[in-house]
Structures are given as structure tokens and as C-alpha cells.
JSON list of C-alpha atoms in Angstrom, two decimals:
[
{"chain": "A", "resi": 1, "resn": "MET", "atom": "CA", "xyz": [90.21, -22.74, 39.41]},
{"chain": "A", "resi": 2, "resn": "ASP", "atom": "CA", "xyz": [93.45, -23.70, 41.18]},
{"chain": "A", "resi": 3, "resn": "THR", "atom": "CA", "xyz": [91.76, -26.67, 42.86]},
{"chain": "A", "resi": 4, "resn": "LEU", "atom": "CA", "xyz": [89.89, -27.90, 39.79]},
{"chain": "A", "resi": 5, "resn": "PRO", "atom": "CA", "xyz": [89.74, -31.75, 39.76]},
{"chain": "A", "resi": 6, "resn": "VAL", "atom": "CA", "xyz": [91.22, -32.23, 36.32]},
{"chain": "A", "resi": 7, "resn": "ALA", "atom": "CA", "xyz": [91.33, -36.03, 36.23]},
{"chain": "A", "resi": 8, "resn": "PRO", "atom": "CA", "xyz": [87.69, -36.62, 37.27]},
{"chain": "A", "resi": 9, "resn": "LEU", "atom": "CA", "xyz": [86.44, -33.90, 34.91]},
{"chain": "A", "resi": 10, "resn": "LEU", "atom": "CA", "xyz": [88.45, -35.34, 32.04]},
{"chain": "A", "resi": 11, "resn": "ALA", "atom": "CA", "xyz": [87.00, -38.78, 32.75]},
{"chain": "A", "resi": 12, "resn": "VAL", "atom": "CA", "xyz": [83.47, -37.36, 32.81]},
{"chain": "A", "resi": 13, "resn": "TRP", "atom": "CA", "xyz": [84.18, -35.52, 29.54]},
{"chain": "A", "resi": 14, "resn": "VAL", "atom": "CA", "xyz": [85.24, -38.77, 27.85]},
{"chain": "A", "resi": 15, "resn": "VAL", "atom": "CA", "xyz": [82.20, -40.63, 29.21]},
{"chain": "A", "resi": 16, "resn": "LEU", "atom": "CA", "xyz": [79.87, -37.90, 27.93]},
{"chain": "A", "resi": 17, "resn": "ILE", "atom": "CA", "xyz": [81.35, -38.16, 24.44]},
{"chain": "A", "resi": 18, "resn": "LEU", "atom": "CA", "xyz": [80.96, -41.94, 24.50]},
{"chain": "A", "resi": 19, "resn": "TRP", "atom": "CA", "xyz": [77.33, -41.66, 25.59]},
{"chain": "A", "resi": 20, "resn": "SER", "atom": "CA", "xyz": [76.70, -39.09, 22.88]},
{"chain": "A", "resi": 21, "resn": "ALA", "atom": "CA", "xyz": [78.26, -41.48, 20.36]},
{"chain": "A", "resi": 22, "resn": "LEU", "atom": "CA", "xyz": [75.87, -44.21, 21.50]},
{"chain": "A", "resi": 23, "resn": "PHE", "atom": "CA", "xyz": [72.85, -41.92, 21.20]},
{"chain": "A", "resi": 24, "resn": "THR", "atom": "CA", "xyz": [73.90, -40.81, 17.71]},
{"chain": "A", "resi": 25, "resn": "ALA", "atom": "CA", "xyz": [74.52, -44.39, 16.58]},
{"chain": "A", "resi": 26, "resn": "ILE", "atom": "CA", "xyz": [71.07, -45.48, 17.79]},
{"chain": "A", "resi": 27, "resn": "GLU", "atom": "CA", "xyz": [69.38, -42.57, 16.02]},
{"chain": "A", "resi": 28, "resn": "ALA", "atom": "CA", "xyz": [71.28, -43.29, 12.78]},
{"chain": "A", "resi": 29, "resn": "ALA", "atom": "CA", "xyz": [70.45, -47.01, 13.02]},
{"chain": "A", "resi": 30, "resn": "GLN", "atom": "CA", "xyz": [66.77, -46.19, 13.48]},
{"chain": "A", "resi": 31, "resn": "GLN", "atom": "CA", "xyz": [66.76, -43.97, 10.39]},
{"chain": "A", "resi": 32, "resn": "HIS", "atom": "CA", "xyz": [68.62, -46.64, 8.39]},
{"chain": "A", "resi": 33, "resn": "LEU", "atom": "CA", "xyz": [66.13, -49.33, 9.37]},
{"chain": "A", "resi": 34, "resn": "LEU", "atom": "CA", "xyz": [63.18, -47.05, 8.59]},
{"chain": "A", "resi": 35, "resn": "ALA", "atom": "CA", "xyz": [64.54, -46.57, 5.08]},
{"chain": "A", "resi": 36, "resn": "GLN", "atom": "CA", "xyz": [64.92, -50.34, 4.71]},
{"chain": "A", "resi": 37, "resn": "ARG", "atom": "CA", "xyz": [61.41, -50.92, 6.06]},
{"chain": "A", "resi": 38, "resn": "LYS", "atom": "CA", "xyz": [59.89, -48.67, 3.39]},
{"chain": "A", "resi": 39, "resn": "ALA", "atom": "CA", "xyz": [61.72, -50.57, 0.66]},
{"chain": "A", "resi": 40, "resn": "SER", "atom": "CA", "xyz": [61.09, -54.04, 2.07]},
{"chain": "A", "resi": 41, "resn": "ARG", "atom": "CA", "xyz": [58.33, -56.43, 1.08]},
{"chain": "A", "resi": 42, "resn": "ALA", "atom": "CA", "xyz": [55.71, -58.04, 3.29]},
{"chain": "A", "resi": 43, "resn": "THR", "atom": "CA", "xyz": [57.45, -61.42, 3.13]},
{"chain": "A", "resi": 44, "resn": "ASP", "atom": "CA", "xyz": [60.79, -60.07, 4.35]},
{"chain": "A", "resi": 45, "resn": "LYS", "atom": "CA", "xyz": [62.07, -60.60, 7.87]},
{"chain": "A", "resi": 46, "resn": "PRO", "atom": "CA", "xyz": [60.72, -57.96, 10.30]},
{"chain": "A", "resi": 47, "resn": "LEU", "atom": "CA", "xyz": [63.29, -55.35, 11.25]},
{"chain": "A", "resi": 48, "resn": "ALA", "atom": "CA", "xyz": [64.16, -54.22, 14.77]},
{"chain": "A", "resi": 49, "resn": "THR", "atom": "CA", "xyz": [62.45, -51.18, 16.27]},
{"chain": "A", "resi": 50, "resn": "LEU", "atom": "CA", "xyz": [63.10, -48.80, 19.16]},
{"chain": "A", "resi": 51, "resn": "ASN", "atom": "CA", "xyz": [61.52, -49.60, 22.52]},
{"chain": "A", "resi": 52, "resn": "PHE", "atom": "CA", "xyz": [61.40, -45.93, 23.50]},
{"chain": "A", "resi": 53, "resn": "ALA", "atom": "CA", "xyz": [60.54, -42.58, 21.98]},
{"chain": "A", "resi": 54, "resn": "LEU", "atom": "CA", "xyz": [63.04, -40.92, 19.67]},
{"chain": "A", "resi": 55, "resn": "ILE", "atom": "CA", "xyz": [62.50, -37.52, 21.32]},
{"chain": "A", "resi": 56, "resn": "SER", "atom": "CA", "xyz": [63.93, -38.92, 24.57]},
{"chain": "A", "resi": 57, "resn": "LEU", "atom": "CA", "xyz": [67.05, -39.97, 22.67]},
{"chain": "A", "resi": 58, "resn": "VAL", "atom": "CA", "xyz": [67.45, -36.51, 21.16]},
{"chain": "A", "resi": 59, "resn": "LEU", "atom": "CA", "xyz": [67.03, -34.89, 24.59]},
{"chain": "A", "resi": 60, "resn": "CYS", "atom": "CA", "xyz": [69.73, -37.02, 26.24]},
{"chain": "A", "resi": 61, "resn": "ASN", "atom": "CA", "xyz": [72.10, -36.57, 23.31]},
{"chain": "A", "resi": 62, "resn": "THR", "atom": "CA", "xyz": [71.72, -32.80, 23.49]},
{"chain": "A", "resi": 63, "resn": "PHE", "atom": "CA", "xyz": [72.34, -32.77, 27.25]},
{"chain": "A", "resi": 64, "resn": "CYS", "atom": "CA", "xyz": [75.49, -34.89, 26.87]},
{"chain": "A", "resi": 65, "resn": "ARG", "atom": "CA", "xyz": [76.92, -32.69, 24.13]},
{"chain": "A", "resi": 66, "resn": "THR", "atom": "CA", "xyz": [76.16, -29.47, 26.00]},
{"chain": "A", "resi": 67, "resn": "LEU", "atom": "CA", "xyz": [77.70, -30.73, 29.23]},
{"chain": "A", "resi": 68, "resn": "ALA", "atom": "CA", "xyz": [80.76, -31.97, 27.31]},
{"chain": "A", "resi": 69, "resn": "VAL", "atom": "CA", "xyz": [81.26, -28.47, 25.88]},
{"chain": "A", "resi": 70, "resn": "VAL", "atom": "CA", "xyz": [80.97, -26.91, 29.35]},
{"chain": "A", "resi": 71, "resn": "ILE", "atom": "CA", "xyz": [83.45, -29.32, 30.95]},
{"chain": "A", "resi": 72, "resn": "GLY", "atom": "CA", "xyz": [85.82, -28.97, 28.00]},
{"chain": "A", "resi": 73, "resn": "THR", "atom": "CA", "xyz": [85.75, -25.20, 28.39]},
{"chain": "A", "resi": 74, "resn": "LEU", "atom": "CA", "xyz": [86.56, -25.43, 32.11]},
{"chain": "A", "resi": 75, "resn": "LEU", "atom": "CA", "xyz": [89.48, -27.78, 31.45]},
{"chain": "A", "resi": 76, "resn": "ALA", "atom": "CA", "xyz": [90.83, -25.59, 28.65]},
{"chain": "A", "resi": 77, "resn": "ILE", "atom": "CA", "xyz": [90.62, -22.42, 30.76]},
{"chain": "A", "resi": 78, "resn": "PHE", "atom": "CA", "xyz": [92.41, -24.22, 33.59]},
{"chain": "A", "resi": 79, "resn": "ALA", "atom": "CA", "xyz": [95.20, -25.31, 31.22]},
{"chain": "A", "resi": 80, "resn": "TRP", "atom": "CA", "xyz": [95.57, -22.31, 28.88]},
{"chain": "A", "resi": 81, "resn": "LEU", "atom": "CA", "xyz": [93.88, -19.43, 30.76]},
{"chain": "A", "resi": 82, "resn": "GLU", "atom": "CA", "xyz": [92.85, -16.74, 28.26]},
{"chain": "A", "resi": 83, "resn": "ASN", "atom": "CA", "xyz": [93.46, -19.05, 25.31]},
{"chain": "A", "resi": 84, "resn": "GLY", "atom": "CA", "xyz": [91.18, -21.66, 26.84]},
{"chain": "A", "resi": 85, "resn": "PRO", "atom": "CA", "xyz": [87.84, -20.74, 25.21]},
{"chain": "A", "resi": 86, "resn": "TRP", "atom": "CA", "xyz": [88.97, -21.04, 21.61]},
{"chain": "A", "resi": 87, "resn": "ALA", "atom": "CA", "xyz": [91.02, -24.14, 22.43]},
{"chain": "A", "resi": 88, "resn": "ALA", "atom": "CA", "xyz": [87.96, -25.71, 24.07]},
{"chain": "A", "resi": 89, "resn": "TRP", "atom": "CA", "xyz": [85.82, -24.82, 21.07]},
{"chain": "A", "resi": 90, "resn": "LEU", "atom": "CA", "xyz": [88.29, -26.39, 18.66]},
{"chain": "A", "resi": 91, "resn": "GLY", "atom": "CA", "xyz": [89.08, -29.50, 20.71]},
{"chain": "A", "resi": 92, "resn": "THR", "atom": "CA", "xyz": [85.52, -30.27, 21.75]},
{"chain": "A", "resi": 93, "resn": "SER", "atom": "CA", "xyz": [84.18, -29.70, 18.24]},
{"chain": "A", "resi": 94, "resn": "VAL", "atom": "CA", "xyz": [86.72, -32.09, 16.73]},
{"chain": "A", "resi": 95, "resn": "ALA", "atom": "CA", "xyz": [86.09, -34.72, 19.41]},
{"chain": "A", "resi": 96, "resn": "LEU", "atom": "CA", "xyz": [82.31, -34.52, 19.03]},
{"chain": "A", "resi": 97, "resn": "LEU", "atom": "CA", "xyz": [82.40, -34.61, 15.24]},
{"chain": "A", "resi": 98, "resn": "VAL", "atom": "CA", "xyz": [84.80, -37.55, 14.99]},
{"chain": "A", "resi": 99, "resn": "PHE", "atom": "CA", "xyz": [83.83, -39.71, 17.97]},
{"chain": "A", "resi": 100, "resn": "ALA", "atom": "CA", "xyz": [80.19, -38.72, 18.54]},
{"chain": "A", "resi": 101, "resn": "ASP", "atom": "CA", "xyz": [78.97, -38.13, 14.98]},
{"chain": "A", "resi": 102, "resn": "TYR", "atom": "CA", "xyz": [80.93, -39.45, 11.99]},
{"chain": "A", "resi": 103, "resn": "LEU", "atom": "CA", "xyz": [82.21, -42.66, 13.57]},
{"chain": "A", "resi": 104, "resn": "PRO", "atom": "CA", "xyz": [78.93, -43.82, 15.19]},
{"chain": "A", "resi": 105, "resn": "ARG", "atom": "CA", "xyz": [76.93, -43.03, 12.06]},
{"chain": "A", "resi": 106, "resn": "SER", "atom": "CA", "xyz": [79.28, -45.13, 9.95]},
{"chain": "A", "resi": 107, "resn": "LEU", "atom": "CA", "xyz": [79.06, -47.96, 12.47]},
{"chain": "A", "resi": 108, "resn": "ALA", "atom": "CA", "xyz": [75.26, -47.75, 12.59]},
{"chain": "A", "resi": 109, "resn": "SER", "atom": "CA", "xyz": [74.94, -47.94, 8.80]},
{"chain": "A", "resi": 110, "resn": "ARG", "atom": "CA", "xyz": [76.97, -51.18, 8.79]},
{"chain": "A", "resi": 111, "resn": "HIS", "atom": "CA", "xyz": [75.35, -52.91, 11.78]},
{"chain": "A", "resi": 112, "resn": "PRO", "atom": "CA", "xyz": [71.96, -51.22, 12.40]},
{"chain": "A", "resi": 113, "resn": "ASP", "atom": "CA", "xyz": [70.30, -54.22, 14.04]},
{"chain": "A", "resi": 114, "resn": "SER", "atom": "CA", "xyz": [73.12, -54.75, 16.54]},
{"chain": "A", "resi": 115, "resn": "VAL", "atom": "CA", "xyz": [73.29, -51.06, 17.44]},
{"chain": "A", "resi": 116, "resn": "LEU", "atom": "CA", "xyz": [69.53, -50.89, 17.95]},
{"chain": "A", "resi": 117, "resn": "GLY", "atom": "CA", "xyz": [69.61, -54.03, 20.08]},
{"chain": "A", "resi": 118, "resn": "VAL", "atom": "CA", "xyz": [72.29, -52.55, 22.34]},
{"chain": "A", "resi": 119, "resn": "GLY", "atom": "CA", "xyz": [70.28, -49.36, 22.65]},
{"chain": "A", "resi": 120, "resn": "ASN", "atom": "CA", "xyz": [67.09, -51.19, 23.62]},
{"chain": "A", "resi": 121, "resn": "ALA", "atom": "CA", "xyz": [68.97, -53.24, 26.21]},
{"chain": "A", "resi": 122, "resn": "LEU", "atom": "CA", "xyz": [70.83, -50.34, 27.84]},
{"chain": "A", "resi": 123, "resn": "LEU", "atom": "CA", "xyz": [68.54, -47.36, 27.42]},
{"chain": "A", "resi": 124, "resn": "GLY", "atom": "CA", "xyz": [65.02, -48.77, 27.46]},
{"chain": "A", "resi": 125, "resn": "VAL", "atom": "CA", "xyz": [64.20, -47.90, 31.08]},
{"chain": "A", "resi": 126, "resn": "PRO", "atom": "CA", "xyz": [66.24, -44.66, 31.50]},
{"chain": "A", "resi": 127, "resn": "LEU", "atom": "CA", "xyz": [64.84, -43.04, 28.37]},
{"chain": "A", "resi": 128, "resn": "LYS", "atom": "CA", "xyz": [61.30, -43.95, 29.37]},
{"chain": "A", "resi": 129, "resn": "ILE", "atom": "CA", "xyz": [61.92, -42.12, 32.65]},
{"chain": "A", "resi": 130, "resn": "VAL", "atom": "CA", "xyz": [62.98, -38.89, 30.91]},
{"chain": "A", "resi": 131, "resn": "TYR", "atom": "CA", "xyz": [60.15, -39.16, 28.37]},
{"chain": "A", "resi": 132, "resn": "PRO", "atom": "CA", "xyz": [57.81, -36.72, 30.20]},
{"chain": "A", "resi": 133, "resn": "LEU", "atom": "CA", "xyz": [60.42, -33.96, 30.00]},
{"chain": "A", "resi": 134, "resn": "ALA", "atom": "CA", "xyz": [61.12, -34.75, 26.34]},
{"chain": "A", "resi": 135, "resn": "TRP", "atom": "CA", "xyz": [57.39, -34.76, 25.60]},
{"chain": "A", "resi": 136, "resn": "LEU", "atom": "CA", "xyz": [56.97, -31.36, 27.29]},
{"chain": "A", "resi": 137, "resn": "LEU", "atom": "CA", "xyz": [59.79, -29.78, 25.30]},
{"chain": "A", "resi": 138, "resn": "ASN", "atom": "CA", "xyz": [58.51, -31.33, 22.08]},
{"chain": "A", "resi": 139, "resn": "ALA", "atom": "CA", "xyz": [55.01, -30.00, 22.82]},
{"chain": "A", "resi": 140, "resn": "ILE", "atom": "CA", "xyz": [56.45, -26.51, 23.30]},
{"chain": "A", "resi": 141, "resn": "SER", "atom": "CA", "xyz": [58.19, -26.72, 19.93]},
{"chain": "A", "resi": 142, "resn": "GLN", "atom": "CA", "xyz": [54.97, -27.88, 18.26]},
{"chain": "A", "resi": 143, "resn": "LEU", "atom": "CA", "xyz": [53.12, -25.00, 19.90]},
{"chain": "A", "resi": 144, "resn": "LEU", "atom": "CA", "xyz": [55.66, -22.52, 18.54]},
{"chain": "A", "resi": 145, "resn": "LEU", "atom": "CA", "xyz": [55.21, -23.93, 15.03]},
{"chain": "A", "resi": 146, "resn": "ARG", "atom": "CA", "xyz": [51.42, -23.75, 15.11]},
{"chain": "A", "resi": 147, "resn": "PRO", "atom": "CA", "xyz": [51.15, -20.15, 13.77]},
{"chain": "A", "resi": 148, "resn": "PHE", "atom": "CA", "xyz": [53.15, -21.20, 10.70]},
{"chain": "A", "resi": 149, "resn": "ALA", "atom": "CA", "xyz": [51.17, -24.37, 9.93]},
{"chain": "A", "resi": 150, "resn": "ARG", "atom": "CA", "xyz": [48.40, -22.66, 7.95]},
{"chain": "A", "resi": 151, "resn": "LYS", "atom": "CA", "xyz": [50.85, -20.54, 5.97]},
{"chain": "A", "resi": 152, "resn": "ALA", "atom": "CA", "xyz": [52.88, -23.60, 5.12]},
{"chain": "A", "resi": 153, "resn": "SER", "atom": "CA", "xyz": [49.82, -25.37, 3.72]},
{"chain": "A", "resi": 154, "resn": "VAL", "atom": "CA", "xyz": [49.03, -22.35, 1.57]},
{"chain": "A", "resi": 155, "resn": "VAL", "atom": "CA", "xyz": [52.56, -22.34, 0.17]},
{"chain": "A", "resi": 156, "resn": "VAL", "atom": "CA", "xyz": [52.40, -26.04, -0.66]},
{"chain": "A", "resi": 157, "resn": "GLN", "atom": "CA", "xyz": [49.09, -25.59, -2.42]},
{"chain": "A", "resi": 158, "resn": "SER", "atom": "CA", "xyz": [50.39, -22.68, -4.47]},
{"chain": "A", "resi": 159, "resn": "ASP", "atom": "CA", "xyz": [53.45, -24.63, -5.54]},
{"chain": "A", "resi": 160, "resn": "ASP", "atom": "CA", "xyz": [51.95, -28.04, -6.25]},
{"chain": "A", "resi": 161, "resn": "GLU", "atom": "CA", "xyz": [48.35, -27.37, -7.21]},
{"chain": "A", "resi": 162, "resn": "MET", "atom": "CA", "xyz": [47.94, -24.22, -9.24]},
{"chain": "A", "resi": 163, "resn": "PRO", "atom": "CA", "xyz": [44.33, -23.06, -9.55]},
{"chain": "A", "resi": 164, "resn": "THR", "atom": "CA", "xyz": [42.54, -23.76, -12.83]},
{"chain": "A", "resi": 165, "resn": "PRO", "atom": "CA", "xyz": [42.41, -20.61, -14.99]},
{"chain": "A", "resi": 166, "resn": "PRO", "atom": "CA", "xyz": [38.94, -19.20, -15.69]},
{"chain": "A", "resi": 167, "resn": "ARG", "atom": "CA", "xyz": [37.32, -20.72, -18.78]},
{"chain": "A", "resi": 168, "resn": "ASN", "atom": "CA", "xyz": [36.22, -18.53, -21.65]},
{"chain": "A", "resi": 169, "resn": "GLU", "atom": "CA", "xyz": [32.53, -18.63, -22.49]},
{"chain": "A", "resi": 170, "resn": "HIS", "atom": "CA", "xyz": [33.31, -19.43, -26.14]},
{"chain": "A", "resi": 171, "resn": "GLU", "atom": "CA", "xyz": [35.51, -22.41, -25.28]},
{"chain": "A", "resi": 172, "resn": "PRO", "atom": "CA", "xyz": [33.93, -25.90, -25.44]},
{"chain": "A", "resi": 173, "resn": "GLU", "atom": "CA", "xyz": [32.92, -27.65, -22.26]},
{"chain": "A", "resi": 174, "resn": "HIS", "atom": "CA", "xyz": [35.66, -30.27, -22.36]},
{"chain": "A", "resi": 175, "resn": "SER", "atom": "CA", "xyz": [38.42, -27.66, -22.13]},
{"chain": "A", "resi": 176, "resn": "GLY", "atom": "CA", "xyz": [37.42, -26.87, -18.54]},
{"chain": "A", "resi": 177, "resn": "GLY", "atom": "CA", "xyz": [38.38, -30.37, -17.49]},
{"chain": "A", "resi": 178, "resn": "ARG", "atom": "CA", "xyz": [42.09, -29.89, -18.11]},
{"chain": "A", "resi": 179, "resn": "LEU", "atom": "CA", "xyz": [44.19, -30.55, -15.04]},
{"chain": "A", "resi": 180, "resn": "HIS", "atom": "CA", "xyz": [47.47, -29.12, -13.90]},
{"chain": "A", "resi": 181, "resn": "PRO", "atom": "CA", "xyz": [50.47, -31.28, -14.93]},
{"chain": "A", "resi": 182, "resn": "ILE", "atom": "CA", "xyz": [51.23, -32.03, -11.27]},
{"chain": "A", "resi": 183, "resn": "SER", "atom": "CA", "xyz": [47.70, -33.34, -10.75]},
{"chain": "A", "resi": 184, "resn": "GLY", "atom": "CA", "xyz": [48.09, -35.49, -13.84]},
{"chain": "A", "resi": 185, "resn": "ILE", "atom": "CA", "xyz": [51.30, -36.97, -12.50]},
{"chain": "A", "resi": 186, "resn": "HIS", "atom": "CA", "xyz": [49.65, -37.82, -9.18]},
{"chain": "A", "resi": 187, "resn": "ALA", "atom": "CA", "xyz": [46.76, -39.42, -11.10]},
{"chain": "A", "resi": 188, "resn": "LEU", "atom": "CA", "xyz": [49.15, -41.96, -12.64]},
{"chain": "A", "resi": 189, "resn": "ASP", "atom": "CA", "xyz": [49.00, -43.91, -9.37]},
{"chain": "A", "resi": 190, "resn": "ASN", "atom": "CA", "xyz": [45.36, -44.80, -10.07]},
{"chain": "A", "resi": 191, "resn": "ILE", "atom": "CA", "xyz": [45.66, -45.53, -13.79]},
{"chain": "A", "resi": 192, "resn": "THR", "atom": "CA", "xyz": [44.44, -48.90, -15.10]},
{"chain": "A", "resi": 193, "resn": "VAL", "atom": "CA", "xyz": [44.80, -50.92, -18.29]},
{"chain": "A", "resi": 194, "resn": "ASN", "atom": "CA", "xyz": [41.40, -49.74, -19.51]},
{"chain": "A", "resi": 195, "resn": "ASP", "atom": "CA", "xyz": [42.68, -46.17, -19.41]},
{"chain": "A", "resi": 196, "resn": "ILE", "atom": "CA", "xyz": [45.50, -47.06, -21.82]},
{"chain": "A", "resi": 197, "resn": "LEU", "atom": "CA", "xyz": [43.84, -49.53, -24.23]},
{"chain": "A", "resi": 198, "resn": "VAL", "atom": "CA", "xyz": [41.12, -47.79, -26.28]},
{"chain": "A", "resi": 199, "resn": "PRO", "atom": "CA", "xyz": [38.37, -49.91, -27.92]},
{"chain": "A", "resi": 200, "resn": "ARG", "atom": "CA", "xyz": [37.95, -49.50, -31.65]},
{"chain": "A", "resi": 201, "resn": "SER", "atom": "CA", "xyz": [34.34, -48.48, -31.22]},
{"chain": "A", "resi": 202, "resn": "GLU", "atom": "CA", "xyz": [35.45, -45.35, -29.36]},
{"chain": "A", "resi": 203, "resn": "VAL", "atom": "CA", "xyz": [38.01, -44.27, -31.96]},
{"chain": "A", "resi": 204, "resn": "ASP", "atom": "CA", "xyz": [36.76, -41.63, -34.42]},
{"chain": "A", "resi": 205, "resn": "GLY", "atom": "CA", "xyz": [38.36, -41.31, -37.81]},
{"chain": "A", "resi": 206, "resn": "ILE", "atom": "CA", "xyz": [39.36, -38.07, -39.50]},
{"chain": "A", "resi": 207, "resn": "ASN", "atom": "CA", "xyz": [39.12, -37.51, -43.22]},
{"chain": "A", "resi": 208, "resn": "LEU", "atom": "CA", "xyz": [42.27, -35.74, -44.33]},
{"chain": "A", "resi": 209, "resn": "ASP", "atom": "CA", "xyz": [40.51, -34.50, -47.46]},
{"chain": "A", "resi": 210, "resn": "ASP", "atom": "CA", "xyz": [38.18, -32.31, -45.39]},
{"chain": "A", "resi": 211, "resn": "PRO", "atom": "CA", "xyz": [38.96, -28.59, -44.98]},
{"chain": "A", "resi": 212, "resn": "ILE", "atom": "CA", "xyz": [41.54, -27.78, -42.33]},
{"chain": "A", "resi": 213, "resn": "GLY", "atom": "CA", "xyz": [38.95, -25.92, -40.25]},
{"chain": "A", "resi": 214, "resn": "GLU", "atom": "CA", "xyz": [36.73, -28.99, -39.96]},
{"chain": "A", "resi": 215, "resn": "ILE", "atom": "CA", "xyz": [39.71, -31.20, -39.06]},
{"chain": "A", "resi": 216, "resn": "ILE", "atom": "CA", "xyz": [40.74, -28.83, -36.26]},
{"chain": "A", "resi": 217, "resn": "GLU", "atom": "CA", "xyz": [37.17, -28.74, -34.96]},
{"chain": "A", "resi": 218, "resn": "GLN", "atom": "CA", "xyz": [37.03, -32.56, -34.91]},
{"chain": "A", "resi": 219, "resn": "LEU", "atom": "CA", "xyz": [40.33, -32.71, -33.02]},
{"chain": "A", "resi": 220, "resn": "ARG", "atom": "CA", "xyz": [38.94, -30.33, -30.42]},
{"chain": "A", "resi": 221, "resn": "LEU", "atom": "CA", "xyz": [35.67, -32.21, -29.91]},
{"chain": "A", "resi": 222, "resn": "ASN", "atom": "CA", "xyz": [36.84, -35.83, -30.09]},
{"chain": "A", "resi": 223, "resn": "ARG", "atom": "CA", "xyz": [38.55, -37.50, -27.14]},
{"chain": "A", "resi": 224, "resn": "ARG", "atom": "CA", "xyz": [40.14, -40.33, -29.16]}
]
């Protein structure tokens, strides 16, 4: 530790934070443009896209941040000995949050096209080279999530689509066609004008002078 090259390590630490800031800005710009693309119309100007996989960007960003923490810890231990670890944790956390997270995200939200263009120009080839490693790690994560995929689908079904309760034998046939409110809300996407406007020929009148029992029975049997 007495011969630790402080100046080169400090320079590497700064470069790692700058690279991490670039990776974060590109990822934030991509998310911002994806949100704009969903809200845009077909006649709008096409938005910029990434020329490489996003998982490669996440891999390099993670490596840069991890290596920055390691180098920051070494420098802090060299400077403050036993107080070095907590000083490295505090200093590196503040530097990463300010310069590699908050600042690049704000910049990417203001100029997403420019940030994405810089990323495609600088990182297109390097991130394609590390893509096999990123793909392997992503495949491992997908493999670990596979046992939970079926359980997750069951939970979604139980929350969104409750099963239809069993119909009583004495209930009329049309009562079995009632849908869950969530299913009715989803069906609004396919509704047409004919479903809203009812022809007069399909409207049945009710005589209010009839006994209340007959009126209730007519309301149960008639659709209109």
C-alpha cells in the first residue's frame, strides 16, 4: 500500500465514473424515446434507436460502477487507513449518484436524440463485442426465473380474471353470461356504435300498471 500509484488510480476512477455516466445517459435516452414512440403517430418523424443490445449496455455500466467502487476503496484506505472503507462508501456513492446517475438522466431527458447518437457512434462496435457475455448472463437470469413463470401467471389470472361463480339451476339462462367487471372493461376496446345505439324494434316496453312481480320478471328476461 505504500507504493500505491495514487494519481493513475484516481484518473482511472474519474474515467470509470464518466463512462458510467455515458452508459446511464444512453439507457435513459432509450427509455425516453421508447415512451415517445408509443405516444407518436405514424406520420411523425421516426425516432433514433440503439444500434446494439441494451443488455450489453447494462453489463458495461455494472462493470464500470463496480470497478469504481473497488478503486475508490483502495484510494480511501491508502489515505485514511482504518477510516478508509466508510469514506470510500460515502464518497463513491455520492460521486456515482450525482455524476453517473442524476446528471446524465437529466441530460438524456432534454436531448435524447443527441445522447443516443453519441452512444451509437462511440459504443456500437465495443458493445457488440461484449454481447455474447451479456447474452450468457441474461440467459442465466432467465433460467433462474423460469420456475416462477407459471406461478406468476396463476397470480395474474386470480387477480384480473376471477372465475365465474357456479350458476343456480333455478336462475335463467342469461344470468350465466355475466362477465367479471375487469373483462367488461377490456371488452370496451372492441365496442362499436351498434353496441351503443339500440333500434326501436328491439326495445320492449313495460306497463307500470302491471303487478310488481311481473315487472321484475320482465326486467330479468328482457335485454333492452
